[in-house]
PDB file of C-alpha atoms in Angstrom:
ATOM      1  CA  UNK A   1     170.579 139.815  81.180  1.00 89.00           C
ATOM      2  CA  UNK A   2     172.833 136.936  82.781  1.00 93.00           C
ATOM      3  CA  UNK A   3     171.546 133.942  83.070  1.00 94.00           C
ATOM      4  CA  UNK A   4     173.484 130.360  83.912  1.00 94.00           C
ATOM      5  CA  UNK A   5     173.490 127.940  80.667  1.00 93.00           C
ATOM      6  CA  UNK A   6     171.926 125.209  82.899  1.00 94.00           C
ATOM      7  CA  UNK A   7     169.266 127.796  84.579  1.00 95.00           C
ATOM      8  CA  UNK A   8     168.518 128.967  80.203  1.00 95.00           C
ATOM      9  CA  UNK A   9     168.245 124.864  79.835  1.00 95.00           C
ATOM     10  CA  UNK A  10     165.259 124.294  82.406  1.00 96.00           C
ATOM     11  CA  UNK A  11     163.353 127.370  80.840  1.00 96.00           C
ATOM     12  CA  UNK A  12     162.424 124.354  77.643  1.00 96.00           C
ATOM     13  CA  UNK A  13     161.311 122.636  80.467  1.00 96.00           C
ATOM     14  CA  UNK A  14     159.050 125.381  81.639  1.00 97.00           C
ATOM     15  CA  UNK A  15     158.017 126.045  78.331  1.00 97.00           C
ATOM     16  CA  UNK A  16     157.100 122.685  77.862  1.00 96.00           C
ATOM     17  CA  UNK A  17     154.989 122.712  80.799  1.00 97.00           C
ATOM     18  CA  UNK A  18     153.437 125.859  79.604  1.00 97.00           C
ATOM     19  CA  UNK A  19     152.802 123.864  76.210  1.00 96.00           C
ATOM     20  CA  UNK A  20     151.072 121.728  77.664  1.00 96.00           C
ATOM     21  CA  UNK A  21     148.626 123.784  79.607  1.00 97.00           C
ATOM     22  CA  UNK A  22     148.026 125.907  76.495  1.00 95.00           C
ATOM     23  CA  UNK A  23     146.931 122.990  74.585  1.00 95.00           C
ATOM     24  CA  UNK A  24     144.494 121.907  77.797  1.00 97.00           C
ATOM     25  CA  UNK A  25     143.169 125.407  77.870  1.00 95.00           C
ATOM     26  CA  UNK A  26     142.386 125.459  74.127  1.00 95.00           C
ATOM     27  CA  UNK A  27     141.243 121.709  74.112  1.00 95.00           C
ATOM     28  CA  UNK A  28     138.772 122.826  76.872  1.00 94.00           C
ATOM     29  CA  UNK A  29     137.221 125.468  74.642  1.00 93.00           C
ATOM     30  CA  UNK A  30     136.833 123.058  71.186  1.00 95.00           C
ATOM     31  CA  UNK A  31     135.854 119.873  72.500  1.00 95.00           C
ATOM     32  CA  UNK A  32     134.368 118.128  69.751  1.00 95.00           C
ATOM     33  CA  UNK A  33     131.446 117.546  72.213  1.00 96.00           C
ATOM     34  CA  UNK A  34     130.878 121.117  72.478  1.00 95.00           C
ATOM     35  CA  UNK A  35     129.561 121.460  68.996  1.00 94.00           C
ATOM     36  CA  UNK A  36     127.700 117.972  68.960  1.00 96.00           C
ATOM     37  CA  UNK A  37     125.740 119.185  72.572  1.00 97.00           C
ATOM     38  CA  UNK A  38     125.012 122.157  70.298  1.00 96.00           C
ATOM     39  CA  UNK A  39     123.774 120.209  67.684  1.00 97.00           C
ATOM     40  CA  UNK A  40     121.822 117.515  69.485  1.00 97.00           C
ATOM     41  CA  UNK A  41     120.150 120.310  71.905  1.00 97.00           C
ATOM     42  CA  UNK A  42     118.768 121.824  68.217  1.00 97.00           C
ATOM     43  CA  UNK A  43     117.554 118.496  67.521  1.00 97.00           C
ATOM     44  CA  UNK A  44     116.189 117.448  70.948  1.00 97.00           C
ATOM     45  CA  UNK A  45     113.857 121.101  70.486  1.00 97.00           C
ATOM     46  CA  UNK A  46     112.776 119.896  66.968  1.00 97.00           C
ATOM     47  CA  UNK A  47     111.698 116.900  67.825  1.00 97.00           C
ATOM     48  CA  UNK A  48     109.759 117.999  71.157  1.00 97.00           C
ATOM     49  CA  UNK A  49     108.125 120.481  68.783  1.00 97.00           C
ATOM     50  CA  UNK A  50     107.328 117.401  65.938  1.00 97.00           C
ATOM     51  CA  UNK A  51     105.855 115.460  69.159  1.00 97.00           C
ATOM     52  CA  UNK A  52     103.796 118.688  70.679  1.00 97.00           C
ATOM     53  CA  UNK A  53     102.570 118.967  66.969  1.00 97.00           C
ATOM     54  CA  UNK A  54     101.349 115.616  66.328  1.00 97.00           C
ATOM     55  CA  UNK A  55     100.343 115.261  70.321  1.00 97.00           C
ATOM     56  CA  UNK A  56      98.018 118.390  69.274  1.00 97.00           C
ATOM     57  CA  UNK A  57      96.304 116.889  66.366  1.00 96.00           C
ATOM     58  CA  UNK A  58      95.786 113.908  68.547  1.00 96.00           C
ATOM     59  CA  UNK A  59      93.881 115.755  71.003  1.00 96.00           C
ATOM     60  CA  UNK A  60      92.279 117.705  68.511  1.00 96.00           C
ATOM     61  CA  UNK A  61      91.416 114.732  66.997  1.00 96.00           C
ATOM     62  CA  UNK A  62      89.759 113.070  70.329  1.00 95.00           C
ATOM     63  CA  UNK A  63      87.572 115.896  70.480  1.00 96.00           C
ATOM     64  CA  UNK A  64      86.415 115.493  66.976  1.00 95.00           C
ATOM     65  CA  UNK A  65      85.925 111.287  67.499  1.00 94.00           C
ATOM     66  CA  UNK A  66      83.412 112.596  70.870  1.00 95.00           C
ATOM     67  CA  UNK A  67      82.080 115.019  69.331  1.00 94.00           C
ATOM     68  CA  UNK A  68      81.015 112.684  66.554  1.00 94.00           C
ATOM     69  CA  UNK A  69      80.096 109.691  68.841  1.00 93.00           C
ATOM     70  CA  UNK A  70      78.060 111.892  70.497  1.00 94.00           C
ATOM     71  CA  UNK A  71      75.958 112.922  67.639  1.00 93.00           C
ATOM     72  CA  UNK A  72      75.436 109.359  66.494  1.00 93.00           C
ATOM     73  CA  UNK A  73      74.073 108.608  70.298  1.00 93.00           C
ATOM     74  CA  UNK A  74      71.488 111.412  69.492  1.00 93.00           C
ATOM     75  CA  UNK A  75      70.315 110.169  66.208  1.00 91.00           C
ATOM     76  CA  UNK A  76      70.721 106.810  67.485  1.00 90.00           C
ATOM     77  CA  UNK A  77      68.131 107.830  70.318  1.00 92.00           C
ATOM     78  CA  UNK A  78      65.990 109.698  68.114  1.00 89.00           C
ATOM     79  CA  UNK A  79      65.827 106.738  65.737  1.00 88.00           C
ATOM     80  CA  UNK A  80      64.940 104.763  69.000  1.00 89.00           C
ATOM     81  CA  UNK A  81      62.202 106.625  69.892  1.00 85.00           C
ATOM     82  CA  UNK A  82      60.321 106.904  66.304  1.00 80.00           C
ATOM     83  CA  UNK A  83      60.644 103.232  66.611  1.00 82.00           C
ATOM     84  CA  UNK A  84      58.785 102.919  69.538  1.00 80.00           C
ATOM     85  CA  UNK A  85      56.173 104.971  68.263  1.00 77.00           C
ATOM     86  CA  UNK A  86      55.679 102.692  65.380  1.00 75.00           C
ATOM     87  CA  UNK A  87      55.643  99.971  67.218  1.00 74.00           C
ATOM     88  CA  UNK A  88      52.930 101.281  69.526  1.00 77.00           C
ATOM     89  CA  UNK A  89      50.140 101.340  66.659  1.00 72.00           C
ATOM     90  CA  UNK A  90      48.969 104.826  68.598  1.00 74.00           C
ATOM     91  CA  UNK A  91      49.678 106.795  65.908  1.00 69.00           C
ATOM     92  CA  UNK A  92      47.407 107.535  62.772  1.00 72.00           C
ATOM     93  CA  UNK A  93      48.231 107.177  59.028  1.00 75.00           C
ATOM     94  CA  UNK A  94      49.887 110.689  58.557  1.00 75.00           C
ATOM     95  CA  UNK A  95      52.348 110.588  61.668  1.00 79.00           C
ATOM     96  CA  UNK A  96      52.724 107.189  60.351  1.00 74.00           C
ATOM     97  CA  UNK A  97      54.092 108.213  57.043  1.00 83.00           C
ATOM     98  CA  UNK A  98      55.676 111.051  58.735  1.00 81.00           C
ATOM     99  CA  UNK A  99      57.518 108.835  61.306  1.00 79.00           C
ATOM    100  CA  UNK A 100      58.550 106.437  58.471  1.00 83.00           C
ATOM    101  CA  UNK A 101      59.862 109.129  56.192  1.00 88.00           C
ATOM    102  CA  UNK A 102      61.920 110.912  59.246  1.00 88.00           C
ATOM    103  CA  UNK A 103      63.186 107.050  60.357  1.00 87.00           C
ATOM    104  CA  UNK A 104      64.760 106.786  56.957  1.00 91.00           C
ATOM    105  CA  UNK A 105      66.379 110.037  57.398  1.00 92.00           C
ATOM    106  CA  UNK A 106      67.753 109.364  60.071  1.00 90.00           C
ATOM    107  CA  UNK A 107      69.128 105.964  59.003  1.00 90.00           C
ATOM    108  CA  UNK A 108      70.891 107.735  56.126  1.00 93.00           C
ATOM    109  CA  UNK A 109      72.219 110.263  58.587  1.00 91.00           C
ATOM    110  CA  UNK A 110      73.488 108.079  61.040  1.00 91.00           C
ATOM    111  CA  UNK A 111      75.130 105.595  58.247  1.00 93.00           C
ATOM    112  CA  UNK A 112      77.029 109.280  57.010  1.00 94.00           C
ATOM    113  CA  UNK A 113      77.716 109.944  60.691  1.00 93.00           C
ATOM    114  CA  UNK A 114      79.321 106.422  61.499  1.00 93.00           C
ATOM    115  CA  UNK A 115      81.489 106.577  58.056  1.00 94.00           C
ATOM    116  CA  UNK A 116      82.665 110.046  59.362  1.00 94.00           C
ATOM    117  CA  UNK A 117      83.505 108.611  62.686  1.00 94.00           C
ATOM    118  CA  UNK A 118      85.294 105.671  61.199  1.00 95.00           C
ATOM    119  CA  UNK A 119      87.094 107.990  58.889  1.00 95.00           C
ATOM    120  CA  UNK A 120      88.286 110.230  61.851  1.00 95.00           C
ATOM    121  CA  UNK A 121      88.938 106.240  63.926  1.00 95.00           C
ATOM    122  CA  UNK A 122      91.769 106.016  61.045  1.00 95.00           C
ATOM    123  CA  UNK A 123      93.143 109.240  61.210  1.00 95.00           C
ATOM    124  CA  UNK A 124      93.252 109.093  64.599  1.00 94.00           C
ATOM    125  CA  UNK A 125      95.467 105.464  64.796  1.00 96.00           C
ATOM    126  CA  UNK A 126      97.630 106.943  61.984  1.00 97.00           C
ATOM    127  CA  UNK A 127      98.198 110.050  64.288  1.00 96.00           C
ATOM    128  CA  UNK A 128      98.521 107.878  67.480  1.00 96.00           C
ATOM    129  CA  UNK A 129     101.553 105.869  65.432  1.00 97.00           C
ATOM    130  CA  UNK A 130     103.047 109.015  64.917  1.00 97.00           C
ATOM    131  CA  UNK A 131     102.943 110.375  68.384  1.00 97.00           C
ATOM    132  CA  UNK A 132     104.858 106.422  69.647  1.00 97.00           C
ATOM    133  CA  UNK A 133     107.168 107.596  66.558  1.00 97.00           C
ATOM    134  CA  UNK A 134     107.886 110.710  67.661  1.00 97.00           C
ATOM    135  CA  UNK A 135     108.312 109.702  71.240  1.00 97.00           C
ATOM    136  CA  UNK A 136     110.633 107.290  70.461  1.00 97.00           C
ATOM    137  CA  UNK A 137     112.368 109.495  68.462  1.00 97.00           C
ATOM    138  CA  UNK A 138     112.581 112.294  70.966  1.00 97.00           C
ATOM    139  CA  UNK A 139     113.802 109.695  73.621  1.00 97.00           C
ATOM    140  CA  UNK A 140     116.952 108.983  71.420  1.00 97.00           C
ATOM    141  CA  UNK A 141     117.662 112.208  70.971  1.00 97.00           C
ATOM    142  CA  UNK A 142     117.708 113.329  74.754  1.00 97.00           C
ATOM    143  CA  UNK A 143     119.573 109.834  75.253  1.00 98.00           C
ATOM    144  CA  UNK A 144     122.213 111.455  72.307  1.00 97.00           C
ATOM    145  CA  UNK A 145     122.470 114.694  74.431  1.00 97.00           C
ATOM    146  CA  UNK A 146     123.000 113.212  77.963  1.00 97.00           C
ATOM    147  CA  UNK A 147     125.842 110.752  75.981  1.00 97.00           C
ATOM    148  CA  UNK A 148     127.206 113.445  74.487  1.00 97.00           C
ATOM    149  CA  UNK A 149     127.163 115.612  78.052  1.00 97.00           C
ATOM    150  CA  UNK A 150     128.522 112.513  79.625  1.00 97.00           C
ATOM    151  CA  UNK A 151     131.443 112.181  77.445  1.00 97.00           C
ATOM    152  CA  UNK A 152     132.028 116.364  78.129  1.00 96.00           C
ATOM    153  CA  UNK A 153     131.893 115.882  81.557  1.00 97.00           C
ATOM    154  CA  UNK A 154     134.433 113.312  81.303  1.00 97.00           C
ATOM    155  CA  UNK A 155     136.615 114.993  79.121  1.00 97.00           C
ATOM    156  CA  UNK A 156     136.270 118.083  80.982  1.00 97.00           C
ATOM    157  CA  UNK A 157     137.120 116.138  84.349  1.00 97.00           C
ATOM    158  CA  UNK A 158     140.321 114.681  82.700  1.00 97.00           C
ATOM    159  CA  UNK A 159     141.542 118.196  81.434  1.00 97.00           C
ATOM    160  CA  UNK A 160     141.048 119.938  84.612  1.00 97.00           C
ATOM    161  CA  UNK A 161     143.074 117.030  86.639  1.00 97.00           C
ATOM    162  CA  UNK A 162     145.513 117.390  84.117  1.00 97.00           C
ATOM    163  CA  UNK A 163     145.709 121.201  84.295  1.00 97.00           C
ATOM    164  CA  UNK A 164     145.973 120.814  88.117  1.00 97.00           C
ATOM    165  CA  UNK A 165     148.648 118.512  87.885  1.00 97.00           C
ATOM    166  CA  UNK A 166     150.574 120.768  85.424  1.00 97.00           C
ATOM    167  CA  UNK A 167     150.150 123.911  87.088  1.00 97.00           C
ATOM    168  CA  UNK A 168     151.314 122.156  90.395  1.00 97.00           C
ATOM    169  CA  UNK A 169     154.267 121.100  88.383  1.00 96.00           C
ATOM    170  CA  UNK A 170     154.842 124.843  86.976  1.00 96.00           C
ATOM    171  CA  UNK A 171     154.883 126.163  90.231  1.00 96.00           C
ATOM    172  CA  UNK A 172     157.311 124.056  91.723  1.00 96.00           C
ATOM    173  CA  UNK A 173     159.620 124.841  88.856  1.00 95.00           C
ATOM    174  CA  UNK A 174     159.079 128.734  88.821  1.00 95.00           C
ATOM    175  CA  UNK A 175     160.662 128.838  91.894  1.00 94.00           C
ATOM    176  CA  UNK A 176     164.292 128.054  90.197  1.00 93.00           C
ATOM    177  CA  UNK A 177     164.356 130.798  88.264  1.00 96.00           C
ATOM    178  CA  UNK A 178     165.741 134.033  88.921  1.00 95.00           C
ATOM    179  CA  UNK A 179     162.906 136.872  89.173  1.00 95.00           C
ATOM    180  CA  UNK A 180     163.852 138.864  86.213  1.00 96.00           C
ATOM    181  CA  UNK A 181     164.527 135.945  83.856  1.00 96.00           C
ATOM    182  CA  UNK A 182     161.674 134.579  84.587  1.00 97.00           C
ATOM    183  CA  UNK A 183     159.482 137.712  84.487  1.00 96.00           C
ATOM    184  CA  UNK A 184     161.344 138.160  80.644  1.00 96.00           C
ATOM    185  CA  UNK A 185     159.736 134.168  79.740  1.00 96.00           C
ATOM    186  CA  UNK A 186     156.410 135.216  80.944  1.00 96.00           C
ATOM    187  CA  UNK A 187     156.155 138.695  79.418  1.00 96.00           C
ATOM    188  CA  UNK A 188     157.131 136.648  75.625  1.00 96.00           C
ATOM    189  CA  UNK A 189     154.684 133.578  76.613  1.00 95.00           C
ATOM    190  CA  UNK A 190     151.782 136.207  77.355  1.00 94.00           C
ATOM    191  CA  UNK A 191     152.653 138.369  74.429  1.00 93.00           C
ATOM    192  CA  UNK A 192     153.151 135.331  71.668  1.00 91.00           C
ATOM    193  CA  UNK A 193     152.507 132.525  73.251  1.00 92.00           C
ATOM    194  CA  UNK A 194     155.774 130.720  73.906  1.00 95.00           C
ATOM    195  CA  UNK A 195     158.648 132.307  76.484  1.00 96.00           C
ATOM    196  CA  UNK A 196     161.381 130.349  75.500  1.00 96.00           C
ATOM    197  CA  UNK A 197     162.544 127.685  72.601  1.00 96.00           C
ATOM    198  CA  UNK A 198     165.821 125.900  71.755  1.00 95.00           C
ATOM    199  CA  UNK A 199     167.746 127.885  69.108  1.00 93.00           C
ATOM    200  CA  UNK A 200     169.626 124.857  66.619  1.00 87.00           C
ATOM    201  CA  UNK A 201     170.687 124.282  63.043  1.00 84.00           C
ATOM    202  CA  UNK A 202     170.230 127.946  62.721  1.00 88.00           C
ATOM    203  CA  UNK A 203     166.447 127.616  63.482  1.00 91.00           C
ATOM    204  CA  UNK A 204     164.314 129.715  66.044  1.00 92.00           C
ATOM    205  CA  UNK A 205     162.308 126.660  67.713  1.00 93.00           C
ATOM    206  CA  UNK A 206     159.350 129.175  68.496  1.00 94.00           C
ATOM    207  CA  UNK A 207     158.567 130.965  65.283  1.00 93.00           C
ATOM    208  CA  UNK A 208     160.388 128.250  62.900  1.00 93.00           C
ATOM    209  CA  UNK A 209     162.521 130.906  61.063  1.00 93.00           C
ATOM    210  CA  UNK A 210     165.622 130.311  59.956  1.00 92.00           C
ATOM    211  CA  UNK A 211     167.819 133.331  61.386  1.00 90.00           C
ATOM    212  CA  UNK A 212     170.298 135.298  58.802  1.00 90.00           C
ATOM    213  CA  UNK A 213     174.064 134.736  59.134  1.00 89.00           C
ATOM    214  CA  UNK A 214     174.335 137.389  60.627  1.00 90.00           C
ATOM    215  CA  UNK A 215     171.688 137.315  63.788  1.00 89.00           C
ATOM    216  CA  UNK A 216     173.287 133.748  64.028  1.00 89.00           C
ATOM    217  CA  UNK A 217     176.938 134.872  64.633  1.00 90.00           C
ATOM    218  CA  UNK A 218     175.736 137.535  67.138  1.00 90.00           C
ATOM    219  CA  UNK A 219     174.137 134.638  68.695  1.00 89.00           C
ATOM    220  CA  UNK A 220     177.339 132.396  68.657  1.00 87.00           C
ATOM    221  CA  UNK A 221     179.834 135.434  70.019  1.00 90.00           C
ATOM    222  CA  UNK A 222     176.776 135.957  72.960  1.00 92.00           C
ATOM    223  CA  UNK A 223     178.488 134.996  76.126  1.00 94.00           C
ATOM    224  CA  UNK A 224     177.206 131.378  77.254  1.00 92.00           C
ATOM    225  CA  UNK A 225     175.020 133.054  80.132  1.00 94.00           C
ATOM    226  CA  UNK A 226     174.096 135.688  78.428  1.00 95.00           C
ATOM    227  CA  UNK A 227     169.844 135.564  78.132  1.00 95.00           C
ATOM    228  CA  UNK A 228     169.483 136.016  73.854  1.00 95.00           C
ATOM    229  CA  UNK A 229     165.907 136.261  72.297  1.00 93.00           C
ATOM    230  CA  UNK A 230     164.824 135.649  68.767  1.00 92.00           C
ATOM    231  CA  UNK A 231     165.658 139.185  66.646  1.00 89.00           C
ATOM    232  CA  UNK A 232     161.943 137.941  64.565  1.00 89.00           C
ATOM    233  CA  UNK A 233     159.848 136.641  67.528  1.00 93.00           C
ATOM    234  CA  UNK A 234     161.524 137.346  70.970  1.00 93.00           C
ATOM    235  CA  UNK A 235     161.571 134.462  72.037  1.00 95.00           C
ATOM    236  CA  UNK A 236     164.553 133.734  74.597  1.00 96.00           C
ATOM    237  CA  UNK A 237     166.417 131.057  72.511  1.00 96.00           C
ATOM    238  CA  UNK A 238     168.425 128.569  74.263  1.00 95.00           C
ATOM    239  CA  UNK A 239     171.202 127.527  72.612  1.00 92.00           C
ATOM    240  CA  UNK A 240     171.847 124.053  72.028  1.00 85.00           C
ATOM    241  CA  UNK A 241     174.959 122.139  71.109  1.00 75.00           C
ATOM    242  CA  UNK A 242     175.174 121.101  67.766  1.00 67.00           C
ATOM    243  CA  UNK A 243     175.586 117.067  66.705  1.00 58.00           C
ATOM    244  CA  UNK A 244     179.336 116.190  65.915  1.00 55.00           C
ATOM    245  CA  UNK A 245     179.272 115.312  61.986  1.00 50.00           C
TER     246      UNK A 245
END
């Protein structure tokens, strides 16, 4: 294939274009916010599950404290109303012993009741400051992950402009190319990644090898537009001069 020296020139051009939009395309899959939006979403779920969990024993908790406050209401009123009966002098000696005996009951039960309740009062704050803990905890972590999503988004934006810009860019320069030439450069970018490198000091600039003596002098007697590829990559190599000493 024929090709003129100054057409084989632009190709590093076109290569570097391509370059470039390889390293957008790849950049787009690993953004380091990729993996952190992984990470934070795992810890945003963890910590809605630590605040359900606590936010449960709260409520089961409430229950307990009514429950309990109930039951002391009932005594209380029982209490209230043996009381009242003493007070009444209506009763005889037995229901007054009686009524004396169960009124001392139920002061002992209601003094065990009350120390229950204020038991469950303290486990109740404690769990309270852990449900304000875990909210605030949960809060920072959604704050993390829309941060984190922000700064995607944003990178993600900036790619994609770039990528449009570049591929405008490509297009524009495609056209100067003859069909088959560059048909050859896209055939070697899709099959290894780059179509075309500069060939100097020896070196293939795609693969980085160092050519034999012999693949180089094939490469020097090659007619100036004559379209040579790498003999270990395939990469077209454009041949550049070499310094004067």
């Amino acid at each position: 294939m024929k090709a003129d020296p100054a057409v084989q020139r632009r190709l590093l051009d076109l290569a570097e274009v391509d370059a470039e939009l390889a390293r957008v395309t790849h950049r787009r899959r690993t953004l380091p916010e990729i993996a952190e939006i992984t990470a934070v979403e795992q810890q945003v779920r963890a910590k809605q599950d630590a605040l359900v969990a606590v936010q449960t024993t709260l409520t089961d908790l409430d229950r307990d404290v009514k429950r309990q406050e109930t039951e002391i209401d009932q005594v209380r009123a029982r209490g209230e109303r043996d009381r009242k009966l003493l007070q009444s002098g209506s009763v005889g000696a037995k229901q007054l012993t009686d009524l004396e005996h169960e009124l001392a009951t139920i002061q002992r039960r209601q003094g065990i009741l009350e120390d229950d309740l204020l038991e469950l009062m303290e486990r109740r704050e404690a769990v309270d400051a852990d449900v304000s803990f875990a909210s605030v905890e949960l809060d920072k972590a959604r704050q993390a992950l829309e941060d984190a999503s922000r700064r995607r988004d944003e990178a993600l934006a900036n790619l994609e402009t770039t990528e449009t810009r570049r591929s405008a860019d490509r297009s524009v320069m495609a056209k100067g190319f003859p069909d088959d030439l560059l048909k050859l450069y896209d055939r070697q970018r899709e099959q290894r990644g780059i179509g075309a490198a500069p060939f100097q000091s020896r070196r293939c600039g795609a693969c980085r090898i160092e050519l034999d003596r012999g693949a180089v002098s094939k490469l020097k007697e090659a007619a100036a537009d004559e379209v040579v590829r790498c003999e270990e990559c395939g990469a077209i190599l454009v041949r550049i001069a070499e310094p004067k000493a």
